[in-house]
mmCIF file of C-alpha atoms and ligand atoms in Angstrom:
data_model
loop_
_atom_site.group_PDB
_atom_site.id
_atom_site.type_symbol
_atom_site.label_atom_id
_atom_site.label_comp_id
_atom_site.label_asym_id
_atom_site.label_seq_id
_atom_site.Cartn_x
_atom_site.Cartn_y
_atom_site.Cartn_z
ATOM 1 C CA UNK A 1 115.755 131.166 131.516
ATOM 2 C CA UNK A 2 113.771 131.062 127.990
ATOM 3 C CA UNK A 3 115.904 128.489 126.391
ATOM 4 C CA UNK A 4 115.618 125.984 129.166
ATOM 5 C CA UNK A 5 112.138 125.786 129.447
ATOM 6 C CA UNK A 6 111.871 122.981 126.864
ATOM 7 C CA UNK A 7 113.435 119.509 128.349
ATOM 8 C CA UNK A 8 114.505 117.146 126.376
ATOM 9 C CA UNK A 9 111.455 115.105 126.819
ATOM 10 C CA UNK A 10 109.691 117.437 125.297
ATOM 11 C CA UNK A 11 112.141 117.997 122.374
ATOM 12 C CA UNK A 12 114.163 115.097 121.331
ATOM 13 C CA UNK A 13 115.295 116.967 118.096
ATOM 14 C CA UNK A 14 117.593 120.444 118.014
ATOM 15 C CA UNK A 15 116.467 123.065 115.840
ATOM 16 C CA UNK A 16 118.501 121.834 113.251
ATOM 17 C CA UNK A 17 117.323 118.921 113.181
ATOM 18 C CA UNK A 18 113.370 120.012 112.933
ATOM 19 C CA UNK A 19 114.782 122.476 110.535
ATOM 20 C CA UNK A 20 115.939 119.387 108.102
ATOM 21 C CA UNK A 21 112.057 117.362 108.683
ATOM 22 C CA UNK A 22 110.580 120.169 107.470
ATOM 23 C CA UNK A 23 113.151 120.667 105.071
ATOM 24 C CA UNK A 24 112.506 116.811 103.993
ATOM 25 C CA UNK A 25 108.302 116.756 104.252
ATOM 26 C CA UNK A 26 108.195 120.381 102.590
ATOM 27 C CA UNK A 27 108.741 122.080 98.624
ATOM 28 C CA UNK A 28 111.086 124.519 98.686
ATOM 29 C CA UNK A 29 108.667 127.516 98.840
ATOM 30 C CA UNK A 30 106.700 126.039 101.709
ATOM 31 C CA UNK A 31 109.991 125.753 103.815
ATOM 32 C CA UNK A 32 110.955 128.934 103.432
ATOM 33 C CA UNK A 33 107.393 130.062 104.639
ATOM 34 C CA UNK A 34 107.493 128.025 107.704
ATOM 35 C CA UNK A 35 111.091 129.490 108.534
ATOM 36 C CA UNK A 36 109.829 132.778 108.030
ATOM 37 C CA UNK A 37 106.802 132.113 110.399
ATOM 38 C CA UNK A 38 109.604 130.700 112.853
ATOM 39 C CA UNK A 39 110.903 134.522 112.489
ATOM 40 C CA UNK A 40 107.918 136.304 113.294
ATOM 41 C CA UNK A 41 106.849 133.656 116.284
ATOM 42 C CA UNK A 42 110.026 135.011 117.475
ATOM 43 C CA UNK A 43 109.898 138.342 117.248
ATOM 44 C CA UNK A 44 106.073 138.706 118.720
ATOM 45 C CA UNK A 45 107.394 135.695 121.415
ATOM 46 C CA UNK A 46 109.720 139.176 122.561
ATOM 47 C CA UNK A 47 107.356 141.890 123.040
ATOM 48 C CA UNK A 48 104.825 139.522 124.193
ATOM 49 C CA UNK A 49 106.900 138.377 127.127
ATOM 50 C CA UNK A 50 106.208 134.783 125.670
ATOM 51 C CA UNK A 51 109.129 131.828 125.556
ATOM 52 C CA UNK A 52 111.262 132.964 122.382
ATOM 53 C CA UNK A 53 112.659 129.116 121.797
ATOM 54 C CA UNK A 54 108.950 127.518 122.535
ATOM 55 C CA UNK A 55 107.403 129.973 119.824
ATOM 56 C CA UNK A 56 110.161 129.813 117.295
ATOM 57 C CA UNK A 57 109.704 125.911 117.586
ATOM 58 C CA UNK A 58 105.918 126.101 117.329
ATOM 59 C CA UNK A 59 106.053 128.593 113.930
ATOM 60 C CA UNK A 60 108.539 126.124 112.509
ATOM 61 C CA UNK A 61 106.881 122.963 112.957
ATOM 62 C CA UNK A 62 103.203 124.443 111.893
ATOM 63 C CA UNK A 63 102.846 123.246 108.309
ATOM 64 C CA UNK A 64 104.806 120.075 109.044
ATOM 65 C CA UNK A 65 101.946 118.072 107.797
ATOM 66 C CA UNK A 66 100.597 120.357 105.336
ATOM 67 C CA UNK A 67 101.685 118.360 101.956
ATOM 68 C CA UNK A 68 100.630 114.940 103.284
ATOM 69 C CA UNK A 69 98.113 112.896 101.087
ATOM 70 C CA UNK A 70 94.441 113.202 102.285
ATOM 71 C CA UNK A 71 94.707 109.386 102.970
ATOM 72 C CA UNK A 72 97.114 109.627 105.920
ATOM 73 C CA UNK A 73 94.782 112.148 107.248
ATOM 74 C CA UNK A 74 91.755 110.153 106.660
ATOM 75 C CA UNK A 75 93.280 107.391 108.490
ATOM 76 C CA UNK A 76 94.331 109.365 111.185
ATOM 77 C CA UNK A 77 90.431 110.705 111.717
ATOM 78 C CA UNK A 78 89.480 107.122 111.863
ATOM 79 C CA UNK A 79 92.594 105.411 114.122
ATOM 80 C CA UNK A 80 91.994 108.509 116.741
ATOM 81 C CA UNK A 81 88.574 108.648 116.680
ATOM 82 C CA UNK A 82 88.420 111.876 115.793
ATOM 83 C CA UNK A 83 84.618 114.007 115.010
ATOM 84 C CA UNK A 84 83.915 112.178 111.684
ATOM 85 C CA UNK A 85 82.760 115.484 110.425
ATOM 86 C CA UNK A 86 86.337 116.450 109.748
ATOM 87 C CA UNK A 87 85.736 114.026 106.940
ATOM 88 C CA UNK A 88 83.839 116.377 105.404
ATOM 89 C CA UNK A 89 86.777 118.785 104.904
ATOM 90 C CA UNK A 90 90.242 118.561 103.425
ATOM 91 C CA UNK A 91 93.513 119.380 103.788
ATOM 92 C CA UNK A 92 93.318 123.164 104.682
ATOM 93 C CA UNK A 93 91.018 122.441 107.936
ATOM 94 C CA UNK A 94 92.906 118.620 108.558
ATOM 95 C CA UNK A 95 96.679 119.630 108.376
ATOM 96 C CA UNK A 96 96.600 121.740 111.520
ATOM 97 C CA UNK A 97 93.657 119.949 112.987
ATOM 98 C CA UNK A 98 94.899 116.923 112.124
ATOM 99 C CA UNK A 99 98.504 117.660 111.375
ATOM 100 C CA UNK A 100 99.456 118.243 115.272
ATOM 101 C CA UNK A 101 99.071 114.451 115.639
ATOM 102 C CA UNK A 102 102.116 114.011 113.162
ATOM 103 C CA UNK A 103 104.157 116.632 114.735
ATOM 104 C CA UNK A 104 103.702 114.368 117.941
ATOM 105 C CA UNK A 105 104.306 111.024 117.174
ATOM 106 C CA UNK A 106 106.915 112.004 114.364
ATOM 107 C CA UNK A 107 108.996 114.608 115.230
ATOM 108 C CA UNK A 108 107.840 113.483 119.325
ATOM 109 C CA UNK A 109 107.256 117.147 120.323
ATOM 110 C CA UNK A 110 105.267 116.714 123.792
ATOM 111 C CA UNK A 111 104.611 120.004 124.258
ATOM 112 C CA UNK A 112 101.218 120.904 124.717
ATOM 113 C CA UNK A 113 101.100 124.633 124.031
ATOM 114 C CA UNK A 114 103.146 123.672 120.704
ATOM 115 C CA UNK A 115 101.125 121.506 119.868
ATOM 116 C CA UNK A 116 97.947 123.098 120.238
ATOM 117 C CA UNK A 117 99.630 126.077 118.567
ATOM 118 C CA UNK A 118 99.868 123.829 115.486
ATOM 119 C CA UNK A 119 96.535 122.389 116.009
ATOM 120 C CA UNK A 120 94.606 125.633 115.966
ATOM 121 C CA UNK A 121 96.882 127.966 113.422
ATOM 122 C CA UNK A 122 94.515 128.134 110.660
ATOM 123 C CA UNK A 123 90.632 127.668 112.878
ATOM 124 C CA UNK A 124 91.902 129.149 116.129
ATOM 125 C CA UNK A 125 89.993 128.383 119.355
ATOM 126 C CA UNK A 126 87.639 130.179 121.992
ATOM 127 C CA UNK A 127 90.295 129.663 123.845
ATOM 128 C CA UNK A 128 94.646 130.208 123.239
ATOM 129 C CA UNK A 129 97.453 131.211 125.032
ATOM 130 C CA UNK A 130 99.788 134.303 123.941
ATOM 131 C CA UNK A 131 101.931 131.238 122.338
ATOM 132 C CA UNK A 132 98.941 130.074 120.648
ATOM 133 C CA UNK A 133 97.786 133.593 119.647
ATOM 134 C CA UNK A 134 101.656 134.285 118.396
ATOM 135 C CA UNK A 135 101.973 131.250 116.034
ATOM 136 C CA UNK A 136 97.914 131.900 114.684
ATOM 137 C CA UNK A 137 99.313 135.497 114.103
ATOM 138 C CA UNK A 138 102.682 134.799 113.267
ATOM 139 C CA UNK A 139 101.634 132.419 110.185
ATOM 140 C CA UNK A 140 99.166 135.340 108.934
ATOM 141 C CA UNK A 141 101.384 138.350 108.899
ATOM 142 C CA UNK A 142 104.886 137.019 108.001
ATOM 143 C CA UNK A 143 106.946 138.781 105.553
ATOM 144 C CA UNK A 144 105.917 137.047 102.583
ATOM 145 C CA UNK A 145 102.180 137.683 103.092
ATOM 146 C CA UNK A 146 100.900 139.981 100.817
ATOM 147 C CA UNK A 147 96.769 140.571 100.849
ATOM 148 C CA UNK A 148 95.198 144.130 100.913
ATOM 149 C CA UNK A 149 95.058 144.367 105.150
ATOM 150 C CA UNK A 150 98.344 142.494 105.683
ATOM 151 C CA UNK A 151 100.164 146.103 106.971
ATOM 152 C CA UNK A 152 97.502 147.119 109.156
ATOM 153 C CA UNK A 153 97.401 143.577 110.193
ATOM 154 C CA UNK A 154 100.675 143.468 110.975
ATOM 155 C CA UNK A 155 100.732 146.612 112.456
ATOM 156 C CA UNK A 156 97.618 145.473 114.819
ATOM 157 C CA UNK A 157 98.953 142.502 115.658
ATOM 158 C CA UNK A 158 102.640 144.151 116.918
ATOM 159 C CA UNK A 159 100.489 146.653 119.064
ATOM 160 C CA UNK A 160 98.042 144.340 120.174
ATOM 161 C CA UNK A 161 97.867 140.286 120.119
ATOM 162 C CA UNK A 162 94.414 140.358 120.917
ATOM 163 C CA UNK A 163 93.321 142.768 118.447
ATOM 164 C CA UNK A 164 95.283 141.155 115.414
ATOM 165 C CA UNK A 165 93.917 137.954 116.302
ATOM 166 C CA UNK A 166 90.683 139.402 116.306
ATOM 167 C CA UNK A 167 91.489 141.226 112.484
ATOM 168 C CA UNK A 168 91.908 137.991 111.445
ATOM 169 C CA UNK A 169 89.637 136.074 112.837
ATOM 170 C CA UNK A 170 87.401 138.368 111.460
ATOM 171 C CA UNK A 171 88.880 138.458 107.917
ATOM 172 C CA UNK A 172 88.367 134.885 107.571
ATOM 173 C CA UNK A 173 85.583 134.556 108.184
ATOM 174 C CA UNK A 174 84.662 137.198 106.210
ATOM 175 C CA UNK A 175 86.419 135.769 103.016
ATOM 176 C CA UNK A 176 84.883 132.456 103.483
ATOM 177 C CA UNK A 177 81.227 133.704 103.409
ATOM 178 C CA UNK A 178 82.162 136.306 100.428
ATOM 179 C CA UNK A 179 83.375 133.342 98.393
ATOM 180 C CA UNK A 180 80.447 130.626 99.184
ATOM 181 C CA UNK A 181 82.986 128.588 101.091
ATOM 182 C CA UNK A 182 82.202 126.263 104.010
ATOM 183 C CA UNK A 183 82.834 127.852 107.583
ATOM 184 C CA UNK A 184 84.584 124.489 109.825
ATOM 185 C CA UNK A 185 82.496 124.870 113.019
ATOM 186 C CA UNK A 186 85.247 126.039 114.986
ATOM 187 C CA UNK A 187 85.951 128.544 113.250
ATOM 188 C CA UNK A 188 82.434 130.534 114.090
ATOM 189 C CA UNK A 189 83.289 129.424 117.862
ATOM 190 C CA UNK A 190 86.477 130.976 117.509
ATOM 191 C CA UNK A 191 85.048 134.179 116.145
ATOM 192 C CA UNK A 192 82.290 134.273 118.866
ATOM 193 C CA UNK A 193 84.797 133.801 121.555
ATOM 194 C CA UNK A 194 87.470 136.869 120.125
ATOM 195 C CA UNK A 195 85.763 139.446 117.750
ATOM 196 C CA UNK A 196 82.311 140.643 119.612
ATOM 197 C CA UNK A 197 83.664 143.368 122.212
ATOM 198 C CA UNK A 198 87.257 143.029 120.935
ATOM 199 C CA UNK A 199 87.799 146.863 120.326
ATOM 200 C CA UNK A 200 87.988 145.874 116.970
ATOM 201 C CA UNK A 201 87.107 148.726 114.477
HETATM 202 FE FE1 FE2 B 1 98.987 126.064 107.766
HETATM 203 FE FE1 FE2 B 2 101.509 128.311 107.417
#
């Protein structure tokens, strides 16, 4: 059954519990956001025939790390090893990228679909799951988006996973190149990999 999929190895903490670290590591605007990203994960974990708990977890915990100082991230690159080209970015790239490494060894999620869900929610990747795809979507499209697109997006997106991950993968990339902005390699990989023959309009 959905709710038992997720042992307690893989989730010391209840819902509630998550609910009160993000709660704790969040402001009060940002909280909201990830419980409302919780919501959606949910409701496109339904029609997508995807684990309702699993998603629901992943949108919670996404922006966990999110308001942590660059230097814990910096030191994180440099303890794990990790491409030292991330340097070269900041905290919008590094808290997912980055950030799934304190959703592991903090709130000791061993899930690897949640945590990759969390590690590619703002770059994506050539490759994700439907639980991937939902939390990627799910953070894009919840209720208190508002950008000129976000009701066809949404729209898109309740139709077709695919396709709304392909709107936005689009759309980003888009924005970033309108406003001079660096493009974080995986990001053109991701764009390769799910908006040439997507059906896209
Ligand atoms: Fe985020
Ligand atoms: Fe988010």
């Amino acid at each position: 059954m959905e709710n038992d999929q997720l042992s307690s190895a893989e989730l010391p903490f209840t819902r509630d519990q998550l609910v009160q670290k993000l709660k704790d590591a969040l402001t009060d605007s940002r909280f909201h956001h990830v419980l409302r990203v919780e919501q959606t994960a949910m409701d496109l974990a339904k029609t997508n025939h995807v684990d309702v708990k699993r998603a629901g977890i992943a949108g919670l915990v996404h922006d966990y790390a999110k308001q942590r100082p660059d230097a814990d991230f910096i030191q994180a690159i440099k303890h794990y090893h990790l491409d030292p080209e991330l340097l070269n970015y900041g905290n919008a790239i590094w808290h997912g990228v980055v950030g799934w490494l304190f959703v592991k060894n903090e709130l000791r999620i061993s899930d690897i679909e949640i945590l990759n869900a969390v590690r590619y929610h703002t770059v994506g990747h050539e490759y994700m799951t439907p639980l991937e795809q939902i939390v990627y979507m799910a953070d894009y499209i919840e209720p208190g988006r508002d950008f000129p697109g976000v009701d066809e997006a949404r729209q898109l997106t309740f139709d077709n996973l695919k396709l709304g991950v392909a709107y936005q993968t689009k759309q980003t990339l888009a924005y970033l190149v309108e406003n001079n902005k660096p493009v974080f390699p995986q990001t053109i990989a991701t764009y390769n990999s799910w908006v040439p023959d997507s059906g896209l309009k």
